[in-house]
mmCIF file with all atom_site columns, N, CA and C in Angstrom:
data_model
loop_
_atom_site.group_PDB
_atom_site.id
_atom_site.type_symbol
_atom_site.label_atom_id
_atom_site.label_alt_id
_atom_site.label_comp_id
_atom_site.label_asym_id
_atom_site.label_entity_id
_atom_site.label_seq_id
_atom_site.pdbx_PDB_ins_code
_atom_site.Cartn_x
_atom_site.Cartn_y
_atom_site.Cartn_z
_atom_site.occupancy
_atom_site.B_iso_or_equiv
_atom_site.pdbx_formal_charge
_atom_site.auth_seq_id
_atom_site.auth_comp_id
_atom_site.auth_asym_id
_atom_site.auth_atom_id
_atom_site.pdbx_PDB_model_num
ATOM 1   N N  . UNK Z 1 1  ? 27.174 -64.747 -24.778 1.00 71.00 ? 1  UNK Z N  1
ATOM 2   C CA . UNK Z 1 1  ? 26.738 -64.308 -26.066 1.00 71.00 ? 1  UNK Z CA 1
ATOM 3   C C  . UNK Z 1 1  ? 25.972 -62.992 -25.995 1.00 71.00 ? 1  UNK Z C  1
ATOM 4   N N  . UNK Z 1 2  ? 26.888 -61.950 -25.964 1.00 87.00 ? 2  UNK Z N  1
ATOM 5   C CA . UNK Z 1 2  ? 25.512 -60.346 -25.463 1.00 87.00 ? 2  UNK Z CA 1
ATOM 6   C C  . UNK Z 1 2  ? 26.636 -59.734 -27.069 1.00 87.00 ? 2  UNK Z C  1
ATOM 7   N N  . UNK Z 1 3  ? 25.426 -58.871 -27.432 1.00 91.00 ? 3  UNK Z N  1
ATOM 8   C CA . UNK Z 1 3  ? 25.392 -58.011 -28.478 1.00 91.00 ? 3  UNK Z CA 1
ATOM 9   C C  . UNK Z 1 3  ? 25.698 -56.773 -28.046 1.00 91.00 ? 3  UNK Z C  1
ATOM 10  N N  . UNK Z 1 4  ? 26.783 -55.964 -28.774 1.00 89.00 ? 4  UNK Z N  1
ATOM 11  C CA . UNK Z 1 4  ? 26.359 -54.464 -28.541 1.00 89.00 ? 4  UNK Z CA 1
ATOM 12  C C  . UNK Z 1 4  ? 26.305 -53.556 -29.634 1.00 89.00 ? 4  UNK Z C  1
ATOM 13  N N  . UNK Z 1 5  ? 25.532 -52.631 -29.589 1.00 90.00 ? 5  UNK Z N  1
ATOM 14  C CA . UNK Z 1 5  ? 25.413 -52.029 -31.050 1.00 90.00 ? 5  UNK Z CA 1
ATOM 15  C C  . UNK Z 1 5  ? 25.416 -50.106 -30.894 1.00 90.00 ? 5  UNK Z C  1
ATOM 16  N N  . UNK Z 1 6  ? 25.935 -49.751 -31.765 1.00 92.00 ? 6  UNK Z N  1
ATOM 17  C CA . UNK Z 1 6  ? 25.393 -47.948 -31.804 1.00 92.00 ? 6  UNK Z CA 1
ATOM 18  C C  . UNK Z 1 6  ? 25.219 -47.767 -32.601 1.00 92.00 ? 6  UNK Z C  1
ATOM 19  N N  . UNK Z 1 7  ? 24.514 -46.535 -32.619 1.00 90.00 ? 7  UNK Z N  1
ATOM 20  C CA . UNK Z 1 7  ? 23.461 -45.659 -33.654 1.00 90.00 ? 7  UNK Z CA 1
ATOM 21  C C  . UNK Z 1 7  ? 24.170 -44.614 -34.495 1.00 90.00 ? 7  UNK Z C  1
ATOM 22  N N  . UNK Z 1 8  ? 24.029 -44.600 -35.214 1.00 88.00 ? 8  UNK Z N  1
ATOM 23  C CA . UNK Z 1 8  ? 24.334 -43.114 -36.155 1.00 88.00 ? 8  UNK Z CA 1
ATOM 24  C C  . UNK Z 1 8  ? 25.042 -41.877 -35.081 1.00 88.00 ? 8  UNK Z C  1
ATOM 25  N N  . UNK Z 1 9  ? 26.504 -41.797 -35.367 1.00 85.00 ? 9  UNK Z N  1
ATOM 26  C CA . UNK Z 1 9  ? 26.808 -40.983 -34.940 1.00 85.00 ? 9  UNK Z CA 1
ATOM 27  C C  . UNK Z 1 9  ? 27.216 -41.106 -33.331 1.00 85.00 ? 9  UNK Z C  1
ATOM 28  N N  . UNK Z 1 10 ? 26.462 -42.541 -32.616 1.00 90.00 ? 10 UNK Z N  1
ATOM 29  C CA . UNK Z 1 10 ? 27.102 -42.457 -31.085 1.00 90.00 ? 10 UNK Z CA 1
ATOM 30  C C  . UNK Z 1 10 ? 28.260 -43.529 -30.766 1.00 90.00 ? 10 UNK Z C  1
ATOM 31  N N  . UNK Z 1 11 ? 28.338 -43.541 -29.735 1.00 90.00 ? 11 UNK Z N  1
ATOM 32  C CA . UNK Z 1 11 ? 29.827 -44.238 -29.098 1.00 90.00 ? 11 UNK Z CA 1
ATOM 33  C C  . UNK Z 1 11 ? 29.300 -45.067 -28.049 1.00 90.00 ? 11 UNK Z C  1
ATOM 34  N N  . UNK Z 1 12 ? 30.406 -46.199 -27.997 1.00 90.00 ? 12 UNK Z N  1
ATOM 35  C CA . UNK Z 1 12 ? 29.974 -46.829 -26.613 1.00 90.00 ? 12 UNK Z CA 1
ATOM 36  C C  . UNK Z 1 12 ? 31.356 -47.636 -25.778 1.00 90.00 ? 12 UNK Z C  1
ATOM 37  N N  . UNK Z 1 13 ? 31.316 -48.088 -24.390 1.00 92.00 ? 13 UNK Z N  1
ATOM 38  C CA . UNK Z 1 13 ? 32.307 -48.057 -24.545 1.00 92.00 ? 13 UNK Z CA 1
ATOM 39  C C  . UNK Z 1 13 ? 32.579 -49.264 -23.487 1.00 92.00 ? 13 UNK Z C  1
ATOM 40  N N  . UNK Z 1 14 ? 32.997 -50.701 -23.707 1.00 90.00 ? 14 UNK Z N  1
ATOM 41  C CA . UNK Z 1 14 ? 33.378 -51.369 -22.245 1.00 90.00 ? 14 UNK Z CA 1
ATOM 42  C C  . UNK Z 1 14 ? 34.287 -51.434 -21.822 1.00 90.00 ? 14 UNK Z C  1
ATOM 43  N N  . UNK Z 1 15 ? 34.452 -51.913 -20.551 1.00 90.00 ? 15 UNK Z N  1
ATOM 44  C CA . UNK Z 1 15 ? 35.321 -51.635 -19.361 1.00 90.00 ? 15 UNK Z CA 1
ATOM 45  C C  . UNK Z 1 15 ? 35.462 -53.213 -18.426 1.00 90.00 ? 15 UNK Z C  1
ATOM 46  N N  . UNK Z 1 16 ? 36.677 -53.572 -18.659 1.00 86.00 ? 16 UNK Z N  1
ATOM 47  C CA . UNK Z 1 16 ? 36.775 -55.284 -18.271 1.00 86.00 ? 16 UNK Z CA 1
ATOM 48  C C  . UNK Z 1 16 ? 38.365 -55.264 -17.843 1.00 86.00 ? 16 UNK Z C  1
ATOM 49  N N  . UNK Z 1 17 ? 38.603 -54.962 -16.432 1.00 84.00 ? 17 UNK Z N  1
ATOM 50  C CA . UNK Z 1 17 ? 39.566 -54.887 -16.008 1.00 84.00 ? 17 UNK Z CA 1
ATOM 51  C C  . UNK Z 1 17 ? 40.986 -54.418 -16.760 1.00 84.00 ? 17 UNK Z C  1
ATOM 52  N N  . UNK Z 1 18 ? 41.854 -54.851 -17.291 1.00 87.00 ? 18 UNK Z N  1
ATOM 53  C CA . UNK Z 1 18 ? 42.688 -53.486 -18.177 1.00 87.00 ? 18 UNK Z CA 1
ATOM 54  C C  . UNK Z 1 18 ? 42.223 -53.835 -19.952 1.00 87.00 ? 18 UNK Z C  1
ATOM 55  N N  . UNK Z 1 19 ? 41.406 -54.087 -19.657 1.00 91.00 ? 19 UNK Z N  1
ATOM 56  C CA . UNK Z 1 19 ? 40.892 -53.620 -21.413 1.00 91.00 ? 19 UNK Z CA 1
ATOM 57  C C  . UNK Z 1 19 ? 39.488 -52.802 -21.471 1.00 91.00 ? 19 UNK Z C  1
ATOM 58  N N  . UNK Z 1 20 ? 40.025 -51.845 -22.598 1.00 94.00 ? 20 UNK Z N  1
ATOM 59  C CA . UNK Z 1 20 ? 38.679 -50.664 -22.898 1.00 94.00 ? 20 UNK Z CA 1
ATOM 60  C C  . UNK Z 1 20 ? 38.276 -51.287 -24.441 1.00 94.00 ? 20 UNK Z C  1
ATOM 61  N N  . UNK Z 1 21 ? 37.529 -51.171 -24.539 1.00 93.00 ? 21 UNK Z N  1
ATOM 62  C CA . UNK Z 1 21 ? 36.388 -51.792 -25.829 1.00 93.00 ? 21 UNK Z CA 1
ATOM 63  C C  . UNK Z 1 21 ? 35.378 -50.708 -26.369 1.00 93.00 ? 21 UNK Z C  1
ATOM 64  N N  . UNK Z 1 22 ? 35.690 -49.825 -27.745 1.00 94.00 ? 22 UNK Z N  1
ATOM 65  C CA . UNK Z 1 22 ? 35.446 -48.547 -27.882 1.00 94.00 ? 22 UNK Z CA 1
ATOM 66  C C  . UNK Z 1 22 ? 34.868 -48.618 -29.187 1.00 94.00 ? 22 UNK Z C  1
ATOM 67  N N  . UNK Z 1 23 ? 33.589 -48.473 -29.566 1.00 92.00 ? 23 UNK Z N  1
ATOM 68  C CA . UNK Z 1 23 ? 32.734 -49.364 -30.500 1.00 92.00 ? 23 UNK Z CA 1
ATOM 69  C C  . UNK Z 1 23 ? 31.822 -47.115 -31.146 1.00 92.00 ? 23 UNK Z C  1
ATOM 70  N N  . UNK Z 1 24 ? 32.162 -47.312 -32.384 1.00 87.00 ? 24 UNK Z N  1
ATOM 71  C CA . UNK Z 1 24 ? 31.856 -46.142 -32.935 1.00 87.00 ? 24 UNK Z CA 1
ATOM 72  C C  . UNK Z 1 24 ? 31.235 -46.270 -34.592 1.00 87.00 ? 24 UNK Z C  1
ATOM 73  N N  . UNK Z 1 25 ? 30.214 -44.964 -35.061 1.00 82.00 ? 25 UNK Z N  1
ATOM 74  C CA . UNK Z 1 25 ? 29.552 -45.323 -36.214 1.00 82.00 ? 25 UNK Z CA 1
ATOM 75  C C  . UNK Z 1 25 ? 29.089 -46.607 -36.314 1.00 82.00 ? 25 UNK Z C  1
ATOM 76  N N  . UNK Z 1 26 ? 27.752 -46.689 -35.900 1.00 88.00 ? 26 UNK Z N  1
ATOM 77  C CA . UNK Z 1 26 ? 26.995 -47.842 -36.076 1.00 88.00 ? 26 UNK Z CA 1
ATOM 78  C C  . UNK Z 1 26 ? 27.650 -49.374 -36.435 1.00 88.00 ? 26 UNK Z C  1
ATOM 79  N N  . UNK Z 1 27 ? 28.534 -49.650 -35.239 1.00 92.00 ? 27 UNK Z N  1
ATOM 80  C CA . UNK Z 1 27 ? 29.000 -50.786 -34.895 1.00 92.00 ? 27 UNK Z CA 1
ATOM 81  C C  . UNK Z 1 27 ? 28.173 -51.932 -34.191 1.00 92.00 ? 27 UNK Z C  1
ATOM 82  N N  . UNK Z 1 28 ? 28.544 -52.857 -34.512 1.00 94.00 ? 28 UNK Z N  1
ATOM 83  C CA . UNK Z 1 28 ? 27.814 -53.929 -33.990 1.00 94.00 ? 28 UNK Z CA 1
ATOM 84  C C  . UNK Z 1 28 ? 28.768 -55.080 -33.777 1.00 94.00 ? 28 UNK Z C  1
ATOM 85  N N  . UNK Z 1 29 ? 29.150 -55.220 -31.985 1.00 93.00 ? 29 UNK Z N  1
ATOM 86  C CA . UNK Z 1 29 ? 29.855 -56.194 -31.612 1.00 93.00 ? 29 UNK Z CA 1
ATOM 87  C C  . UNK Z 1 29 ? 29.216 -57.513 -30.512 1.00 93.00 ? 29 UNK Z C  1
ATOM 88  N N  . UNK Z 1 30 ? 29.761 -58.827 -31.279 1.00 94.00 ? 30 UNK Z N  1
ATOM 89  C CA . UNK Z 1 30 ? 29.187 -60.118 -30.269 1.00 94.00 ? 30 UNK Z CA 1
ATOM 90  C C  . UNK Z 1 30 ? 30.153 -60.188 -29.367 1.00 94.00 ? 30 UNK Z C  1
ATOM 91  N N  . UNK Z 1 31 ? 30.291 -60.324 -28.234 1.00 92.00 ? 31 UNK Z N  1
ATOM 92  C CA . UNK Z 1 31 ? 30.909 -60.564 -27.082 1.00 92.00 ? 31 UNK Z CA 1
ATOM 93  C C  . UNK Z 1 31 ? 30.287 -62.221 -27.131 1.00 92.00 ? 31 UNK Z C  1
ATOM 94  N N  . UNK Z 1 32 ? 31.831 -62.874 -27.330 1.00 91.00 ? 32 UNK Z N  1
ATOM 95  C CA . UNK Z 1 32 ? 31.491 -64.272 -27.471 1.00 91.00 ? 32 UNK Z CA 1
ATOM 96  C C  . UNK Z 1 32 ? 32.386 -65.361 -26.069 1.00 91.00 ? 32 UNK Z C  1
ATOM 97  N N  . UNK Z 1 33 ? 33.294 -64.513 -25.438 1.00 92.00 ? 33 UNK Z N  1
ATOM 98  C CA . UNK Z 1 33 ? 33.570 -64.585 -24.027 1.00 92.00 ? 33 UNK Z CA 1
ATOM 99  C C  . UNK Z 1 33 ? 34.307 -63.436 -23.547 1.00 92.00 ? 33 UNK Z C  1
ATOM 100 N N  . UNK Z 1 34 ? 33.529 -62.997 -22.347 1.00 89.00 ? 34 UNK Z N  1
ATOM 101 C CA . UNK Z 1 34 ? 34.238 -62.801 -21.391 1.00 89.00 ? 34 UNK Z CA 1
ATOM 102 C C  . UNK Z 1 34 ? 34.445 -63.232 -20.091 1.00 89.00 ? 34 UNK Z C  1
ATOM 103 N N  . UNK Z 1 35 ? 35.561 -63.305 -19.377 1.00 89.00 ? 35 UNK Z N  1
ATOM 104 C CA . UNK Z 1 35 ? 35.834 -63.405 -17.710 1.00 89.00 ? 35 UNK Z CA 1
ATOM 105 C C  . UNK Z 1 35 ? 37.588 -63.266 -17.391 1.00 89.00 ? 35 UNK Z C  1
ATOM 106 N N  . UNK Z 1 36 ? 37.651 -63.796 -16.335 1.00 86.00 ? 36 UNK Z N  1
ATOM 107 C CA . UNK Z 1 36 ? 38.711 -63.048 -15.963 1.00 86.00 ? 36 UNK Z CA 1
ATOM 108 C C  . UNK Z 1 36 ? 40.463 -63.203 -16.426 1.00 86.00 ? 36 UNK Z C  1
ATOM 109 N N  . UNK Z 1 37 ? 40.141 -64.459 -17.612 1.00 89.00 ? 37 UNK Z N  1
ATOM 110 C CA . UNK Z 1 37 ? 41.330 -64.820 -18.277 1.00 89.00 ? 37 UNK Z CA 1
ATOM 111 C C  . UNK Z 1 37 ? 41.208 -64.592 -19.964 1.00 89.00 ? 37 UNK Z C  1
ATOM 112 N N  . UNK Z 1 38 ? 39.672 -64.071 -20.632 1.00 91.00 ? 38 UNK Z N  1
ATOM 113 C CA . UNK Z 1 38 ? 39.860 -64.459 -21.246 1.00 91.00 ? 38 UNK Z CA 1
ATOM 114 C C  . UNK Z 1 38 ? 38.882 -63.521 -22.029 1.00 91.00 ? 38 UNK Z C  1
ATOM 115 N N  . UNK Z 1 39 ? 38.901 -62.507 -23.121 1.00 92.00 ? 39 UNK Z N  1
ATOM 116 C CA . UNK Z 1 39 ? 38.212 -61.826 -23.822 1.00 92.00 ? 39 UNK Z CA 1
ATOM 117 C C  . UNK Z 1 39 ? 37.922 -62.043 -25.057 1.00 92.00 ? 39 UNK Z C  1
ATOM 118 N N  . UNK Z 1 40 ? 37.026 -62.501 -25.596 1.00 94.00 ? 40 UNK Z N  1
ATOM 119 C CA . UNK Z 1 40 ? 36.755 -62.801 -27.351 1.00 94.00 ? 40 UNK Z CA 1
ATOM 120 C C  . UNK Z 1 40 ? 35.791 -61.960 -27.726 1.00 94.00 ? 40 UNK Z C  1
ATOM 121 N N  . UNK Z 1 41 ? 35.794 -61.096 -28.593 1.00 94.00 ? 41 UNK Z N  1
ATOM 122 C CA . UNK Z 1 41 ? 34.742 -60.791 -29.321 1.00 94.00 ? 41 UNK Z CA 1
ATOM 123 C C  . UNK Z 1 41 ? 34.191 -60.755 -31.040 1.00 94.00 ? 41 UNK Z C  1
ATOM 124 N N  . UNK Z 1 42 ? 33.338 -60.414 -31.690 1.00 95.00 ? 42 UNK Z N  1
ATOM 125 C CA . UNK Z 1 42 ? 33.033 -60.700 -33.008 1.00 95.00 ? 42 UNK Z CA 1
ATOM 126 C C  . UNK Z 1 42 ? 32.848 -59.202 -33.510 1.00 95.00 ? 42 UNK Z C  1
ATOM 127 N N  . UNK Z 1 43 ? 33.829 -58.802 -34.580 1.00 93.00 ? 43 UNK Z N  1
ATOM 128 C CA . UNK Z 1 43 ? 33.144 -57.562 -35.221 1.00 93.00 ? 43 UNK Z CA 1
ATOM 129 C C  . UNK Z 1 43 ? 32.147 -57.349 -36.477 1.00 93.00 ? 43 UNK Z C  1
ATOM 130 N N  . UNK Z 1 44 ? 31.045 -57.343 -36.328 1.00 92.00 ? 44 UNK Z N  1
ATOM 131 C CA . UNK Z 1 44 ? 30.287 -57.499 -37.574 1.00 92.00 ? 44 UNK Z CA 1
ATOM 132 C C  . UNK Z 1 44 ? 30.011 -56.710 -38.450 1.00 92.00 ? 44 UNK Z C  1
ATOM 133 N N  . UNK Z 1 45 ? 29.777 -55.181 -37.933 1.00 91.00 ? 45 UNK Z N  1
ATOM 134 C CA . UNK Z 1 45 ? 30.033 -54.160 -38.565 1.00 91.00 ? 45 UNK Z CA 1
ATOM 135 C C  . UNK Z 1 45 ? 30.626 -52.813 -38.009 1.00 91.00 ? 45 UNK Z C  1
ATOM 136 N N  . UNK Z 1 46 ? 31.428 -51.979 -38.622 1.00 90.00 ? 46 UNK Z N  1
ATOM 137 C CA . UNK Z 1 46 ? 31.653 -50.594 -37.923 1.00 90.00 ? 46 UNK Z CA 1
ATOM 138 C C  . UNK Z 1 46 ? 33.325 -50.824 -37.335 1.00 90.00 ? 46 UNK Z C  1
ATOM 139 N N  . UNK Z 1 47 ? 33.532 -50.329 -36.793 1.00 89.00 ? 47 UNK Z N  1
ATOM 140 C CA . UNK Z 1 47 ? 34.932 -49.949 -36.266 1.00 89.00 ? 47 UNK Z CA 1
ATOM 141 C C  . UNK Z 1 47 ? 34.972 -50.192 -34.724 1.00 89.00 ? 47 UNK Z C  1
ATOM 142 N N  . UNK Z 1 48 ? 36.072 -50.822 -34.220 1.00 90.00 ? 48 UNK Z N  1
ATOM 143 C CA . UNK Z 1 48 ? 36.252 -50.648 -32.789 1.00 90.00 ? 48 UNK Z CA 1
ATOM 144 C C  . UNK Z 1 48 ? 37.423 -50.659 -32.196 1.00 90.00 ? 48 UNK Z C  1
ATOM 145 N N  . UNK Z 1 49 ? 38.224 -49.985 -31.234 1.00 92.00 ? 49 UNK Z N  1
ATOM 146 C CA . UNK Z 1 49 ? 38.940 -49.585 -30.861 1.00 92.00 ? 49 UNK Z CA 1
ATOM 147 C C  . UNK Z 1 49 ? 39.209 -50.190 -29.716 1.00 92.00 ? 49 UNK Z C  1
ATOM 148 N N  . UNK Z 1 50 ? 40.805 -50.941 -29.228 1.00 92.00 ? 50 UNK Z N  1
ATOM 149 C CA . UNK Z 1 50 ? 40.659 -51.711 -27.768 1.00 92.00 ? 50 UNK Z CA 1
ATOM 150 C C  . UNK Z 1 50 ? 42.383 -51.434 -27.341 1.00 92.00 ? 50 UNK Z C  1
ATOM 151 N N  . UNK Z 1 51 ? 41.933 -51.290 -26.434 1.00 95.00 ? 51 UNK Z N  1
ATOM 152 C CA . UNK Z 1 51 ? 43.605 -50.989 -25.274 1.00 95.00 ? 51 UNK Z CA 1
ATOM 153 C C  . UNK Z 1 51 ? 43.492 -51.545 -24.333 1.00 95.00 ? 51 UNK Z C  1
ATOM 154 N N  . UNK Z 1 52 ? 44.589 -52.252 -24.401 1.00 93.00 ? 52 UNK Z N  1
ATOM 155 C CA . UNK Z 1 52 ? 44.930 -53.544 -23.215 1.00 93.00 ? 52 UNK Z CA 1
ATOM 156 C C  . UNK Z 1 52 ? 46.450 -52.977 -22.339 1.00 93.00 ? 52 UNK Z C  1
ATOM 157 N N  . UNK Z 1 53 ? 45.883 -52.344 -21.461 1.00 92.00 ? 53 UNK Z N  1
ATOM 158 C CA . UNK Z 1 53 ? 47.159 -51.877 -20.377 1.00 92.00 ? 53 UNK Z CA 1
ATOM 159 C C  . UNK Z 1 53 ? 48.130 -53.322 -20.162 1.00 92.00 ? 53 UNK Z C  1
ATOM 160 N N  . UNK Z 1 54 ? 47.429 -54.453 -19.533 1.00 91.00 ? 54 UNK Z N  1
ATOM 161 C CA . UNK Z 1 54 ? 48.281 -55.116 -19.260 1.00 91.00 ? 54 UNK Z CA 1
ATOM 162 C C  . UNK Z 1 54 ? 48.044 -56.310 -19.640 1.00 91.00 ? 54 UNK Z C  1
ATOM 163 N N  . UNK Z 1 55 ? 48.741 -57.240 -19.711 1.00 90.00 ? 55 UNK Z N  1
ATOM 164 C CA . UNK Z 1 55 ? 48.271 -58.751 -20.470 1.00 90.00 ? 55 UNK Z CA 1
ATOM 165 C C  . UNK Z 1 55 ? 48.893 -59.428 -19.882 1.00 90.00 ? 55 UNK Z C  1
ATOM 166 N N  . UNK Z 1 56 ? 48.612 -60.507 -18.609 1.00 90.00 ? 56 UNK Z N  1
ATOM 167 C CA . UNK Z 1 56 ? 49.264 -61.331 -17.828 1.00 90.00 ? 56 UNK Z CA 1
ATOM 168 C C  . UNK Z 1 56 ? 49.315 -62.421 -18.271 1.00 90.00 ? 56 UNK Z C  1
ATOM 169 N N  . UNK Z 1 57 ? 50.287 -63.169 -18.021 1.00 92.00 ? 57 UNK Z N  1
ATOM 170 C CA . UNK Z 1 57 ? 50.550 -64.536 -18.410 1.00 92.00 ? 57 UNK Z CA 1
ATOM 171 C C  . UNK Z 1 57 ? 48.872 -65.430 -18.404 1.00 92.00 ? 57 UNK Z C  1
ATOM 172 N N  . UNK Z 1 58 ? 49.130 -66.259 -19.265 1.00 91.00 ? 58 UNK Z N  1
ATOM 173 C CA . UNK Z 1 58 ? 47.378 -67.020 -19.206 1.00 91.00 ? 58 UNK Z CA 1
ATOM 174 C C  . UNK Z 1 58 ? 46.509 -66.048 -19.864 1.00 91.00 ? 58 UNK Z C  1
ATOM 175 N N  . UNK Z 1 59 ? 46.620 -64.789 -19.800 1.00 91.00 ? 59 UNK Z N  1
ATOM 176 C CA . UNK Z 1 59 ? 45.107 -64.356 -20.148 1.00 91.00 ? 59 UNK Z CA 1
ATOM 177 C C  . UNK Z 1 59 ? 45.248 -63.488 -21.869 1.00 91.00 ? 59 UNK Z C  1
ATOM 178 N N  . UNK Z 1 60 ? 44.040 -63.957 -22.462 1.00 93.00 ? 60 UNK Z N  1
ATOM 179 C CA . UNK Z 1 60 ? 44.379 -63.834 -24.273 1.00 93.00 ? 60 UNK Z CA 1
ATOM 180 C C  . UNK Z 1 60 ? 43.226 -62.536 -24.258 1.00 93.00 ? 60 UNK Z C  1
ATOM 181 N N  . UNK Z 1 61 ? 43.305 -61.923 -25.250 1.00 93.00 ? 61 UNK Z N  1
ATOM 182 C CA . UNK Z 1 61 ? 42.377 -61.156 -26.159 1.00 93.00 ? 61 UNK Z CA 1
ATOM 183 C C  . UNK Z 1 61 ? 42.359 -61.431 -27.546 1.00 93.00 ? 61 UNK Z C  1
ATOM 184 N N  . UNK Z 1 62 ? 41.113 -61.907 -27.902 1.00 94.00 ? 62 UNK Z N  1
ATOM 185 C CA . UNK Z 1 62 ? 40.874 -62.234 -29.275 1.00 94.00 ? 62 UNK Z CA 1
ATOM 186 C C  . UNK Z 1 62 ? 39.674 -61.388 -30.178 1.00 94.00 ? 62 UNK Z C  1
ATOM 187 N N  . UNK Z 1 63 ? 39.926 -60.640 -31.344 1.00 93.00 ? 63 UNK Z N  1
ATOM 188 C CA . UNK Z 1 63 ? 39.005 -60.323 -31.621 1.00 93.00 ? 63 UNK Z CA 1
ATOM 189 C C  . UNK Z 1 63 ? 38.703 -60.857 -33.439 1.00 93.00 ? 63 UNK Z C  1
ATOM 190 N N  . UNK Z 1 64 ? 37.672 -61.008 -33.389 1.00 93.00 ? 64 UNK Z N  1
ATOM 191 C CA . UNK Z 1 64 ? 37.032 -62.068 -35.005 1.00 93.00 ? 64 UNK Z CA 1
ATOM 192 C C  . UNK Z 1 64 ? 36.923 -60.744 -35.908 1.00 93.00 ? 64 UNK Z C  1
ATOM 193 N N  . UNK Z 1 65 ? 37.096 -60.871 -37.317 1.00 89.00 ? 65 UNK Z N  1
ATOM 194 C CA . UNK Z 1 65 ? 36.690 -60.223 -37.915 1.00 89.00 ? 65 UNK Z CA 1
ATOM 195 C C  . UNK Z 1 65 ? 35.953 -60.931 -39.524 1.00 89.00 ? 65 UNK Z C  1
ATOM 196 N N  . UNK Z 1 66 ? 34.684 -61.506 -39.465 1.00 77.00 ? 66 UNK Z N  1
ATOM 197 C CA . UNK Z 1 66 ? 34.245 -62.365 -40.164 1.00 77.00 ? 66 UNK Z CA 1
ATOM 198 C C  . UNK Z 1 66 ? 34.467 -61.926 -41.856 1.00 77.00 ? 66 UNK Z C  1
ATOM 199 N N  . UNK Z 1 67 ? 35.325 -60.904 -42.540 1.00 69.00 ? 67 UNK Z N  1
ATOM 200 C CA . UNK Z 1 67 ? 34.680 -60.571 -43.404 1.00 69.00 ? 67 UNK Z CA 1
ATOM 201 C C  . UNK Z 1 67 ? 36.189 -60.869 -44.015 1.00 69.00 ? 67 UNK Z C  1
#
């Protein structure tokens, strides 16, 4: 359960084996799992951007969008 958030105007950006997680204009994302099969996150506010090079059998990317 980790939070990530930016400020007016900055960027941020994670890095989890072939997925990039690219969080811009005062975004605010819950990372509700990660490890090595399995990525979920929550978008609560703002925009975010994700590229998944490769997606192996078994392993999901999920992202929430509560609104």
């Amino acid at each position: 359960g980790t939070r990530l958030a930016t400020g007016i105007g900055s960027r941020t950006e994670l890095h989890s084996g072939s997925l990039a997680i690219r969080l811009t204009r005062s975004a605010d994302l819950s990372v509700t799992e990660l490890d090595d099969d399995t990525a979920q996150v929550a978008l609560m506010d703002g925009s975010v951007s994700l590229r998944v090079r490769q997606l192996r059998l078994g392993e999901r990317v999920q992202v929430d969008i509560p609104h």
